[in-house]
């Protein structure tokens, strides 16, 4: 099915730097799902990811074409622009918001050379269709003018995934992503273009990024960037994410391993720990006047409307 294979720098499963990119012809652009978070419609330009996030859940959510290495084998859907135009042109399409990258970052390293996003954004502009996107890359600034054009015609929300303001810690947790300092700068630049901006402070990592001091540093920088909202939630260790993250801790923070094993007797934190984290978040929201992420306008009643993320 593939028609092209190239190499680019990145982080693969074994920690190496050679990442393969395979171009394929997708059968459809928009994908519907039952969950209303962030929307019922996703458009995933890529499969796989070059950010190398140690807590990544998405690497286990795909059945890859010829490869199980989420970080080392990127699949680019090179025919998406044409498919998208056809699907948005259907009379049955209701101009619902589309999440640009539900399980894979649309502005990961492959996009620098593939340049699929500019054409995709031009199609959304043509159809005046709302979009939302979350990224760990400042490459999105390359297309800031296109997001600005679309924001005049439809609602646009740009979010950065930021779990720490410490560039060094981020380099351990997300070795292939843009440093948090660059992501904050990206949000400020997007806001100056008149675009709504948000932060996904997810996941909050127990004993690493969950203190008042650590979380407040993010809210301080978010305030300076005039961010519209922040959504925070603790780490989920479901499925194979747990052994992968525990392995990371053994290498970099071995003293935390028994604490994690004690805290995560199930996939999610609950009880007193969850309450303590959310109390810190609530205090910071009040202090900095930065709320959570509001419901996305869908034309439905308030009860039917969905959260952005």
PDB file of C-alpha atoms in Angstrom:
ATOM      1  CA  UNK A   1       0.000   0.000   0.000  1.00  0.00           C
ATOM      2  CA  UNK A   2       2.915   2.334   0.600  1.00  0.00           C
ATOM      3  CA  UNK A   3       4.324   4.352  -2.266  1.00  0.00           C
ATOM      4  CA  UNK A   4       7.237   6.117  -0.588  1.00  0.00           C
ATOM      5  CA  UNK A   5       9.621   5.567   2.324  1.00  0.00           C
ATOM      6  CA  UNK A   6      11.980   8.179   3.747  1.00  0.00           C
ATOM      7  CA  UNK A   7      14.014   8.767   6.896  1.00  0.00           C
ATOM      8  CA  UNK A   8      13.961  11.740   9.251  1.00  0.00           C
ATOM      9  CA  UNK A   9      15.425  12.594  12.655  1.00  0.00           C
ATOM     10  CA  UNK A  10      13.358  11.612  15.657  1.00  0.00           C
ATOM     11  CA  UNK A  11      13.104   9.262  18.611  1.00  0.00           C
ATOM     12  CA  UNK A  12      12.309   5.621  17.980  1.00  0.00           C
ATOM     13  CA  UNK A  13      11.254   2.938  20.432  1.00  0.00           C
ATOM     14  CA  UNK A  14      14.784   1.838  21.172  1.00  0.00           C
ATOM     15  CA  UNK A  15      16.057   5.386  21.652  1.00  0.00           C
ATOM     16  CA  UNK A  16      17.660   5.683  18.231  1.00  0.00           C
ATOM     17  CA  UNK A  17      17.394   8.673  15.943  1.00  0.00           C
ATOM     18  CA  UNK A  18      16.366   7.206  12.583  1.00  0.00           C
ATOM     19  CA  UNK A  19      12.627   7.341  11.987  1.00  0.00           C
ATOM     20  CA  UNK A  20      11.023   5.961   8.845  1.00  0.00           C
ATOM     21  CA  UNK A  21       8.170   7.709   7.057  1.00  0.00           C
ATOM     22  CA  UNK A  22       5.850   5.760   4.785  1.00  0.00           C
ATOM     23  CA  UNK A  23       3.330   7.561   2.575  1.00  0.00           C
ATOM     24  CA  UNK A  24       0.011   5.784   2.092  1.00  0.00           C
ATOM     25  CA  UNK A  25      -3.316   6.495   0.414  1.00  0.00           C
ATOM     26  CA  UNK A  26      -6.045   6.777   3.041  1.00  0.00           C
ATOM     27  CA  UNK A  27      -9.608   5.697   2.325  1.00  0.00           C
ATOM     28  CA  UNK A  28     -11.212   8.563   4.226  1.00  0.00           C
ATOM     29  CA  UNK A  29     -10.176  11.782   5.929  1.00  0.00           C
ATOM     30  CA  UNK A  30     -12.692  12.298   8.729  1.00  0.00           C
ATOM     31  CA  UNK A  31     -13.280   9.626  11.338  1.00  0.00           C
ATOM     32  CA  UNK A  32     -16.329   9.499  13.594  1.00  0.00           C
ATOM     33  CA  UNK A  33     -16.292   8.176  17.146  1.00  0.00           C
ATOM     34  CA  UNK A  34     -18.806   8.042  19.975  1.00  0.00           C
ATOM     35  CA  UNK A  35     -16.834  10.060  22.512  1.00  0.00           C
ATOM     36  CA  UNK A  36     -17.528  13.792  22.521  1.00  0.00           C
ATOM     37  CA  UNK A  37     -14.056  14.746  23.679  1.00  0.00           C
ATOM     38  CA  UNK A  38     -12.915  16.835  22.049  1.00  0.00           C
ATOM     39  CA  UNK A  39     -15.406  16.274  19.230  1.00  0.00           C
ATOM     40  CA  UNK A  40     -16.950  13.348  17.462  1.00  0.00           C
ATOM     41  CA  UNK A  41     -14.741  13.948  14.435  1.00  0.00           C
ATOM     42  CA  UNK A  42     -10.995  13.444  14.100  1.00  0.00           C
ATOM     43  CA  UNK A  43      -8.606  14.001  11.230  1.00  0.00           C
ATOM     44  CA  UNK A  44      -5.282  12.244  11.764  1.00  0.00           C
ATOM     45  CA  UNK A  45      -2.707  13.256   9.184  1.00  0.00           C
ATOM     46  CA  UNK A  46      -0.133  10.845  10.595  1.00  0.00           C
ATOM     47  CA  UNK A  47       0.110   7.573  12.444  1.00  0.00           C
ATOM     48  CA  UNK A  48       2.903   7.332  14.957  1.00  0.00           C
ATOM     49  CA  UNK A  49       4.796  10.126  16.635  1.00  0.00           C
ATOM     50  CA  UNK A  50       8.318  11.529  16.802  1.00  0.00           C
ATOM     51  CA  UNK A  51       7.926  13.276  20.168  1.00  0.00           C
ATOM     52  CA  UNK A  52       8.828  10.094  22.053  1.00  0.00           C
ATOM     53  CA  UNK A  53       6.561  10.898  25.022  1.00  0.00           C
ATOM     54  CA  UNK A  54       7.312   8.461  27.817  1.00  0.00           C
ATOM     55  CA  UNK A  55       3.691   8.487  28.997  1.00  0.00           C
ATOM     56  CA  UNK A  56       2.156   8.169  25.520  1.00  0.00           C
ATOM     57  CA  UNK A  57      -1.070   6.165  25.379  1.00  0.00           C
ATOM     58  CA  UNK A  58      -1.554   6.438  21.611  1.00  0.00           C
ATOM     59  CA  UNK A  59       1.292   4.109  20.651  1.00  0.00           C
ATOM     60  CA  UNK A  60      -0.840   1.175  21.779  1.00  0.00           C
ATOM     61  CA  UNK A  61      -4.024   2.329  20.069  1.00  0.00           C
ATOM     62  CA  UNK A  62      -3.047   1.554  16.473  1.00  0.00           C
ATOM     63  CA  UNK A  63      -2.540  -1.487  14.310  1.00  0.00           C
ATOM     64  CA  UNK A  64       0.372  -0.367  12.204  1.00  0.00           C
ATOM     65  CA  UNK A  65       1.046  -1.173   8.599  1.00  0.00           C
ATOM     66  CA  UNK A  66       4.113  -3.374   8.733  1.00  0.00           C
ATOM     67  CA  UNK A  67       5.454  -1.921  11.986  1.00  0.00           C
ATOM     68  CA  UNK A  68       4.623  -1.878  15.676  1.00  0.00           C
ATOM     69  CA  UNK A  69       7.096   0.892  16.517  1.00  0.00           C
ATOM     70  CA  UNK A  70       4.972   3.961  17.196  1.00  0.00           C
ATOM     71  CA  UNK A  71       8.003   6.237  17.519  1.00  0.00           C
ATOM     72  CA  UNK A  72      10.132   4.704  14.777  1.00  0.00           C
ATOM     73  CA  UNK A  73       7.675   4.268  11.910  1.00  0.00           C
ATOM     74  CA  UNK A  74       5.546   7.231  10.862  1.00  0.00           C
ATOM     75  CA  UNK A  75       2.742   6.784   8.352  1.00  0.00           C
ATOM     76  CA  UNK A  76       1.749   9.902   6.391  1.00  0.00           C
ATOM     77  CA  UNK A  77      -1.641   9.981   4.673  1.00  0.00           C
ATOM     78  CA  UNK A  78      -0.531  11.934   1.648  1.00  0.00           C
ATOM     79  CA  UNK A  79      -3.913  12.040  -0.124  1.00  0.00           C
ATOM     80  CA  UNK A  80      -5.868  13.595   2.753  1.00  0.00           C
ATOM     81  CA  UNK A  81      -6.369  17.079   1.239  1.00  0.00           C
ATOM     82  CA  UNK A  82      -8.399  15.730  -1.684  1.00  0.00           C
ATOM     83  CA  UNK A  83     -10.407  13.396   0.519  1.00  0.00           C
ATOM     84  CA  UNK A  84     -11.133  16.165   3.008  1.00  0.00           C
ATOM     85  CA  UNK A  85     -12.475  18.543   0.363  1.00  0.00           C
ATOM     86  CA  UNK A  86     -14.805  15.839  -0.923  1.00  0.00           C
ATOM     87  CA  UNK A  87     -16.102  14.969   2.544  1.00  0.00           C
ATOM     88  CA  UNK A  88     -16.639  18.578   3.649  1.00  0.00           C
ATOM     89  CA  UNK A  89     -18.544  19.220   0.402  1.00  0.00           C
ATOM     90  CA  UNK A  90     -21.224  16.638   1.173  1.00  0.00           C
ATOM     91  CA  UNK A  91     -24.691  18.042   1.807  1.00  0.00           C
ATOM     92  CA  UNK A  92     -24.935  15.840   4.892  1.00  0.00           C
ATOM     93  CA  UNK A  93     -21.927  17.498   6.534  1.00  0.00           C
ATOM     94  CA  UNK A  94     -23.055  19.824   9.367  1.00  0.00           C
ATOM     95  CA  UNK A  95     -19.820  21.774   9.833  1.00  0.00           C
ATOM     96  CA  UNK A  96     -19.030  20.151  13.147  1.00  0.00           C
ATOM     97  CA  UNK A  97     -15.700  20.957  14.745  1.00  0.00           C
ATOM     98  CA  UNK A  98     -12.864  18.685  13.661  1.00  0.00           C
ATOM     99  CA  UNK A  99      -9.990  17.701  15.911  1.00  0.00           C
ATOM    100  CA  UNK A 100      -6.797  17.916  13.852  1.00  0.00           C
ATOM    101  CA  UNK A 101      -4.891  15.009  15.329  1.00  0.00           C
ATOM    102  CA  UNK A 102      -6.810  13.029  17.911  1.00  0.00           C
ATOM    103  CA  UNK A 103      -4.070  10.439  18.415  1.00  0.00           C
ATOM    104  CA  UNK A 104      -1.056  11.805  16.533  1.00  0.00           C
ATOM    105  CA  UNK A 105       0.458  15.299  16.472  1.00  0.00           C
ATOM    106  CA  UNK A 106      -0.179  16.990  13.129  1.00  0.00           C
ATOM    107  CA  UNK A 107       2.966  19.112  13.567  1.00  0.00           C
ATOM    108  CA  UNK A 108       5.464  16.433  14.475  1.00  0.00           C
ATOM    109  CA  UNK A 109       8.823  16.354  12.650  1.00  0.00           C
ATOM    110  CA  UNK A 110       7.448  14.606   9.562  1.00  0.00           C
ATOM    111  CA  UNK A 111       5.240  17.623   8.802  1.00  0.00           C
ATOM    112  CA  UNK A 112       8.272  19.875   8.316  1.00  0.00           C
ATOM    113  CA  UNK A 113       9.054  18.068   5.074  1.00  0.00           C
ATOM    114  CA  UNK A 114       5.647  16.614   4.133  1.00  0.00           C
ATOM    115  CA  UNK A 115       3.812  19.982   4.369  1.00  0.00           C
ATOM    116  CA  UNK A 116       0.351  18.425   4.382  1.00  0.00           C
ATOM    117  CA  UNK A 117      -1.168  20.809   6.915  1.00  0.00           C
ATOM    118  CA  UNK A 118      -1.145  24.012   4.808  1.00  0.00           C
ATOM    119  CA  UNK A 119      -3.297  22.367   2.138  1.00  0.00           C
ATOM    120  CA  UNK A 120      -5.591  20.872   4.759  1.00  0.00           C
ATOM    121  CA  UNK A 121      -6.055  24.254   6.455  1.00  0.00           C
ATOM    122  CA  UNK A 122      -6.845  25.909   3.118  1.00  0.00           C
ATOM    123  CA  UNK A 123      -9.658  23.401   2.657  1.00  0.00           C
ATOM    124  CA  UNK A 124     -11.085  24.187   6.088  1.00  0.00           C
ATOM    125  CA  UNK A 125     -10.871  27.892   5.205  1.00  0.00           C
ATOM    126  CA  UNK A 126     -12.737  27.255   1.942  1.00  0.00           C
ATOM    127  CA  UNK A 127     -15.519  25.466   3.821  1.00  0.00           C
ATOM    128  CA  UNK A 128     -15.537  27.819   6.862  1.00  0.00           C
ATOM    129  CA  UNK A 129     -15.333  24.792   9.140  1.00  0.00           C
ATOM    130  CA  UNK A 130     -14.322  25.045  12.826  1.00  0.00           C
ATOM    131  CA  UNK A 131     -11.231  23.197  14.015  1.00  0.00           C
ATOM    132  CA  UNK A 132      -9.269  22.535  17.160  1.00  0.00           C
ATOM    133  CA  UNK A 133      -5.756  21.248  17.494  1.00  0.00           C
ATOM    134  CA  UNK A 134      -3.317  20.300  20.225  1.00  0.00           C
ATOM    135  CA  UNK A 135       0.409  20.111  19.607  1.00  0.00           C
ATOM    136  CA  UNK A 136       3.759  19.817  21.331  1.00  0.00           C
ATOM    137  CA  UNK A 137       5.531  21.525  18.435  1.00  0.00           C
ATOM    138  CA  UNK A 138       6.183  25.153  17.566  1.00  0.00           C
ATOM    139  CA  UNK A 139       6.240  24.138  13.886  1.00  0.00           C
ATOM    140  CA  UNK A 140       2.580  25.151  13.905  1.00  0.00           C
ATOM    141  CA  UNK A 141       3.739  28.784  13.739  1.00  0.00           C
ATOM    142  CA  UNK A 142       4.685  28.178  10.120  1.00  0.00           C
ATOM    143  CA  UNK A 143       0.946  28.090   9.398  1.00  0.00           C
ATOM    144  CA  UNK A 144      -0.155  30.801  11.845  1.00  0.00           C
ATOM    145  CA  UNK A 145      -1.493  33.013   9.062  1.00  0.00           C
ATOM    146  CA  UNK A 146      -3.722  30.183   7.819  1.00  0.00           C
ATOM    147  CA  UNK A 147      -5.138  29.573  11.288  1.00  0.00           C
ATOM    148  CA  UNK A 148      -5.763  33.317  11.536  1.00  0.00           C
ATOM    149  CA  UNK A 149      -7.604  33.322   8.202  1.00  0.00           C
ATOM    150  CA  UNK A 150      -9.778  30.440   9.327  1.00  0.00           C
ATOM    151  CA  UNK A 151     -10.524  32.100  12.684  1.00  0.00           C
ATOM    152  CA  UNK A 152     -12.249  34.941  10.813  1.00  0.00           C
ATOM    153  CA  UNK A 153     -14.676  32.458   9.240  1.00  0.00           C
ATOM    154  CA  UNK A 154     -15.073  29.802  11.943  1.00  0.00           C
ATOM    155  CA  UNK A 155     -14.060  29.017  15.504  1.00  0.00           C
ATOM    156  CA  UNK A 156     -10.423  27.976  15.887  1.00  0.00           C
ATOM    157  CA  UNK A 157      -8.801  26.702  19.058  1.00  0.00           C
ATOM    158  CA  UNK A 158      -5.087  26.025  19.349  1.00  0.00           C
ATOM    159  CA  UNK A 159      -3.840  24.164  22.394  1.00  0.00           C
ATOM    160  CA  UNK A 160      -0.339  23.276  23.475  1.00  0.00           C
ATOM    161  CA  UNK A 161       0.276  20.174  25.521  1.00  0.00           C
ATOM    162  CA  UNK A 162       2.503  21.402  28.365  1.00  0.00           C
ATOM    163  CA  UNK A 163       3.059  19.296  31.484  1.00  0.00           C
ATOM    164  CA  UNK A 164       6.110  21.132  32.808  1.00  0.00           C
ATOM    165  CA  UNK A 165       7.719  24.541  32.350  1.00  0.00           C
ATOM    166  CA  UNK A 166      11.148  22.986  32.924  1.00  0.00           C
ATOM    167  CA  UNK A 167      12.870  22.467  29.573  1.00  0.00           C
ATOM    168  CA  UNK A 168      15.301  19.898  30.974  1.00  0.00           C
ATOM    169  CA  UNK A 169      12.615  17.726  32.558  1.00  0.00           C
ATOM    170  CA  UNK A 170      10.615  17.969  29.349  1.00  0.00           C
ATOM    171  CA  UNK A 171      13.644  16.750  27.379  1.00  0.00           C
ATOM    172  CA  UNK A 172      13.509  13.542  29.427  1.00  0.00           C
ATOM    173  CA  UNK A 173       9.754  13.109  29.228  1.00  0.00           C
ATOM    174  CA  UNK A 174       9.210  14.292  25.628  1.00  0.00           C
ATOM    175  CA  UNK A 175      12.632  14.068  23.945  1.00  0.00           C
ATOM    176  CA  UNK A 176      11.395  14.780  20.427  1.00  0.00           C
ATOM    177  CA  UNK A 177       9.048  17.670  21.220  1.00  0.00           C
ATOM    178  CA  UNK A 178       9.681  21.410  21.179  1.00  0.00           C
ATOM    179  CA  UNK A 179      10.847  22.730  24.573  1.00  0.00           C
ATOM    180  CA  UNK A 180       8.030  24.101  26.755  1.00  0.00           C
ATOM    181  CA  UNK A 181       9.550  27.587  26.486  1.00  0.00           C
ATOM    182  CA  UNK A 182       8.998  27.406  22.724  1.00  0.00           C
ATOM    183  CA  UNK A 183       5.432  26.189  23.194  1.00  0.00           C
ATOM    184  CA  UNK A 184       4.597  29.111  25.481  1.00  0.00           C
ATOM    185  CA  UNK A 185       6.051  31.465  22.860  1.00  0.00           C
ATOM    186  CA  UNK A 186       3.914  29.759  20.225  1.00  0.00           C
ATOM    187  CA  UNK A 187       0.757  30.290  22.263  1.00  0.00           C
ATOM    188  CA  UNK A 188       1.582  33.963  22.758  1.00  0.00           C
ATOM    189  CA  UNK A 189       2.149  34.404  19.019  1.00  0.00           C
ATOM    190  CA  UNK A 190      -1.109  32.634  18.147  1.00  0.00           C
ATOM    191  CA  UNK A 191      -3.001  34.777  20.643  1.00  0.00           C
ATOM    192  CA  UNK A 192      -1.571  37.882  19.000  1.00  0.00           C
ATOM    193  CA  UNK A 193      -3.142  36.613  15.763  1.00  0.00           C
ATOM    194  CA  UNK A 194      -6.539  36.686  17.472  1.00  0.00           C
ATOM    195  CA  UNK A 195      -6.756  32.919  17.948  1.00  0.00           C
ATOM    196  CA  UNK A 196      -8.115  31.297  21.103  1.00  0.00           C
ATOM    197  CA  UNK A 197      -5.360  29.430  22.918  1.00  0.00           C
ATOM    198  CA  UNK A 198      -5.337  26.757  25.584  1.00  0.00           C
ATOM    199  CA  UNK A 199      -3.028  24.468  27.517  1.00  0.00           C
ATOM    200  CA  UNK A 200      -3.514  20.765  28.123  1.00  0.00           C
ATOM    201  CA  UNK A 201      -1.749  20.212  31.431  1.00  0.00           C
ATOM    202  CA  UNK A 202      -2.160  16.501  30.982  1.00  0.00           C
ATOM    203  CA  UNK A 203      -0.872  14.367  32.443  1.00  0.00           C
ATOM    204  CA  UNK A 204       0.093  15.726  35.833  1.00  0.00           C
ATOM    205  CA  UNK A 205       2.821  13.306  36.952  1.00  0.00           C
ATOM    206  CA  UNK A 206       2.766  12.216  40.608  1.00  0.00           C
ATOM    207  CA  UNK A 207       5.913  13.178  42.543  1.00  0.00           C
ATOM    208  CA  UNK A 208       7.383  14.841  39.428  1.00  0.00           C
ATOM    209  CA  UNK A 209       5.105  17.683  38.344  1.00  0.00           C
ATOM    210  CA  UNK A 210       2.302  17.721  40.920  1.00  0.00           C
ATOM    211  CA  UNK A 211       3.523  20.277  43.469  1.00  0.00           C
ATOM    212  CA  UNK A 212       2.056  23.745  43.908  1.00  0.00           C
ATOM    213  CA  UNK A 213       5.385  25.243  42.850  1.00  0.00           C
ATOM    214  CA  UNK A 214       5.598  23.204  39.665  1.00  0.00           C
ATOM    215  CA  UNK A 215       2.002  23.723  38.599  1.00  0.00           C
ATOM    216  CA  UNK A 216       2.057  27.422  39.467  1.00  0.00           C
ATOM    217  CA  UNK A 217       5.046  27.949  37.165  1.00  0.00           C
ATOM    218  CA  UNK A 218       2.853  26.789  34.283  1.00  0.00           C
ATOM    219  CA  UNK A 219      -0.022  29.062  35.284  1.00  0.00           C
ATOM    220  CA  UNK A 220       2.360  32.016  35.603  1.00  0.00           C
ATOM    221  CA  UNK A 221       3.718  31.533  32.092  1.00  0.00           C
ATOM    222  CA  UNK A 222       0.232  30.875  30.756  1.00  0.00           C
ATOM    223  CA  UNK A 223      -0.935  34.166  32.241  1.00  0.00           C
ATOM    224  CA  UNK A 224       1.916  36.020  30.548  1.00  0.00           C
ATOM    225  CA  UNK A 225       0.956  34.382  27.243  1.00  0.00           C
ATOM    226  CA  UNK A 226      -2.692  35.428  27.790  1.00  0.00           C
ATOM    227  CA  UNK A 227      -3.909  31.849  27.433  1.00  0.00           C
ATOM    228  CA  UNK A 228      -7.696  31.407  27.464  1.00  0.00           C
ATOM    229  CA  UNK A 229      -7.915  28.230  29.527  1.00  0.00           C
ATOM    230  CA  UNK A 230      -6.089  25.259  31.019  1.00  0.00           C
ATOM    231  CA  UNK A 231      -7.287  21.694  31.457  1.00  0.00           C
ATOM    232  CA  UNK A 232      -5.360  19.587  33.969  1.00  0.00           C
ATOM    233  CA  UNK A 233      -5.651  15.920  34.909  1.00  0.00           C
ATOM    234  CA  UNK A 234      -3.332  13.307  36.463  1.00  0.00           C
ATOM    235  CA  UNK A 235      -1.508  10.518  34.665  1.00  0.00           C
ATOM    236  CA  UNK A 236      -3.403   7.448  33.459  1.00  0.00           C
ATOM    237  CA  UNK A 237      -1.396   4.213  33.327  1.00  0.00           C
ATOM    238  CA  UNK A 238      -3.784   1.919  31.526  1.00  0.00           C
ATOM    239  CA  UNK A 239      -2.644  -1.116  29.591  1.00  0.00           C
ATOM    240  CA  UNK A 240       0.927  -1.240  28.364  1.00  0.00           C
ATOM    241  CA  UNK A 241       1.545   2.394  29.266  1.00  0.00           C
ATOM    242  CA  UNK A 242       2.231   1.336  32.849  1.00  0.00           C
ATOM    243  CA  UNK A 243       5.231  -0.970  32.242  1.00  0.00           C
ATOM    244  CA  UNK A 244       6.656   1.485  29.702  1.00  0.00           C
ATOM    245  CA  UNK A 245       6.479   4.410  32.124  1.00  0.00           C
ATOM    246  CA  UNK A 246       7.745   2.364  35.063  1.00  0.00           C
ATOM    247  CA  UNK A 247      10.713   1.377  32.892  1.00  0.00           C
ATOM    248  CA  UNK A 248      11.387   5.073  32.247  1.00  0.00           C
ATOM    249  CA  UNK A 249      11.241   5.783  35.981  1.00  0.00           C
ATOM    250  CA  UNK A 250      13.665   2.957  36.750  1.00  0.00           C
ATOM    251  CA  UNK A 251      16.182   4.595  34.425  1.00  0.00           C
ATOM    252  CA  UNK A 252      15.785   8.238  35.415  1.00  0.00           C
ATOM    253  CA  UNK A 253      13.954   8.384  38.769  1.00  0.00           C
ATOM    254  CA  UNK A 254      14.375   4.968  40.430  1.00  0.00           C
ATOM    255  CA  UNK A 255      13.335   6.222  43.865  1.00  0.00           C
ATOM    256  CA  UNK A 256       9.862   6.936  42.490  1.00  0.00           C
ATOM    257  CA  UNK A 257       9.167   3.385  41.294  1.00  0.00           C
ATOM    258  CA  UNK A 258       7.806   2.025  44.610  1.00  0.00           C
ATOM    259  CA  UNK A 259       5.738   5.196  45.067  1.00  0.00           C
ATOM    260  CA  UNK A 260       4.130   4.726  41.652  1.00  0.00           C
ATOM    261  CA  UNK A 261       3.500   1.032  42.196  1.00  0.00           C
ATOM    262  CA  UNK A 262       1.800   1.887  45.467  1.00  0.00           C
ATOM    263  CA  UNK A 263      -0.273   4.726  44.013  1.00  0.00           C
ATOM    264  CA  UNK A 264      -1.299   2.954  40.811  1.00  0.00           C
ATOM    265  CA  UNK A 265      -2.963  -0.248  41.944  1.00  0.00           C
ATOM    266  CA  UNK A 266      -5.336   0.581  39.093  1.00  0.00           C
ATOM    267  CA  UNK A 267      -4.935   2.621  35.916  1.00  0.00           C
ATOM    268  CA  UNK A 268      -6.110   5.934  37.407  1.00  0.00           C
ATOM    269  CA  UNK A 269      -5.495   7.778  40.641  1.00  0.00           C
ATOM    270  CA  UNK A 270      -8.500   8.319  42.872  1.00  0.00           C
ATOM    271  CA  UNK A 271      -9.369   9.380  46.400  1.00  0.00           C
ATOM    272  CA  UNK A 272      -7.158  11.702  48.446  1.00  0.00           C
ATOM    273  CA  UNK A 273      -4.418  12.026  45.833  1.00  0.00           C
ATOM    274  CA  UNK A 274      -6.766  13.069  43.031  1.00  0.00           C
ATOM    275  CA  UNK A 275      -8.522  15.476  45.393  1.00  0.00           C
ATOM    276  CA  UNK A 276      -5.238  17.099  46.439  1.00  0.00           C
ATOM    277  CA  UNK A 277      -4.127  17.703  42.852  1.00  0.00           C
ATOM    278  CA  UNK A 278      -7.452  19.155  41.782  1.00  0.00           C
ATOM    279  CA  UNK A 279      -7.522  21.431  44.848  1.00  0.00           C
ATOM    280  CA  UNK A 280      -4.177  22.893  43.766  1.00  0.00           C
ATOM    281  CA  UNK A 281      -5.521  23.388  40.249  1.00  0.00           C
ATOM    282  CA  UNK A 282      -8.661  25.091  41.574  1.00  0.00           C
ATOM    283  CA  UNK A 283      -6.568  27.439  43.713  1.00  0.00           C
ATOM    284  CA  UNK A 284      -4.383  28.376  40.735  1.00  0.00           C
ATOM    285  CA  UNK A 285      -7.398  28.962  38.502  1.00  0.00           C
ATOM    286  CA  UNK A 286      -8.763  31.423  41.034  1.00  0.00           C
ATOM    287  CA  UNK A 287      -5.406  33.127  41.628  1.00  0.00           C
ATOM    288  CA  UNK A 288      -4.574  33.697  37.951  1.00  0.00           C
ATOM    289  CA  UNK A 289      -8.084  34.059  36.580  1.00  0.00           C
ATOM    290  CA  UNK A 290      -7.541  31.290  34.055  1.00  0.00           C
ATOM    291  CA  UNK A 291     -10.498  28.958  33.787  1.00  0.00           C
ATOM    292  CA  UNK A 292     -10.795  25.547  32.262  1.00  0.00           C
ATOM    293  CA  UNK A 293     -11.701  24.941  28.618  1.00  0.00           C
ATOM    294  CA  UNK A 294     -15.319  25.926  27.813  1.00  0.00           C
ATOM    295  CA  UNK A 295     -17.801  23.841  25.930  1.00  0.00           C
ATOM    296  CA  UNK A 296     -17.430  23.853  22.186  1.00  0.00           C
ATOM    297  CA  UNK A 297     -20.321  25.376  20.275  1.00  0.00           C
ATOM    298  CA  UNK A 298     -22.132  22.707  18.298  1.00  0.00           C
ATOM    299  CA  UNK A 299     -25.575  24.143  17.816  1.00  0.00           C
ATOM    300  CA  UNK A 300     -26.930  21.654  20.385  1.00  0.00           C
ATOM    301  CA  UNK A 301     -28.422  22.395  23.774  1.00  0.00           C
ATOM    302  CA  UNK A 302     -26.084  23.096  26.662  1.00  0.00           C
ATOM    303  CA  UNK A 303     -26.688  19.600  28.036  1.00  0.00           C
ATOM    304  CA  UNK A 304     -25.635  18.063  24.725  1.00  0.00           C
ATOM    305  CA  UNK A 305     -22.624  20.246  24.173  1.00  0.00           C
ATOM    306  CA  UNK A 306     -19.195  18.801  24.689  1.00  0.00           C
ATOM    307  CA  UNK A 307     -16.009  19.773  26.401  1.00  0.00           C
ATOM    308  CA  UNK A 308     -13.169  20.785  24.136  1.00  0.00           C
ATOM    309  CA  UNK A 309     -10.779  18.218  25.539  1.00  0.00           C
TER     310      UNK A 309
END
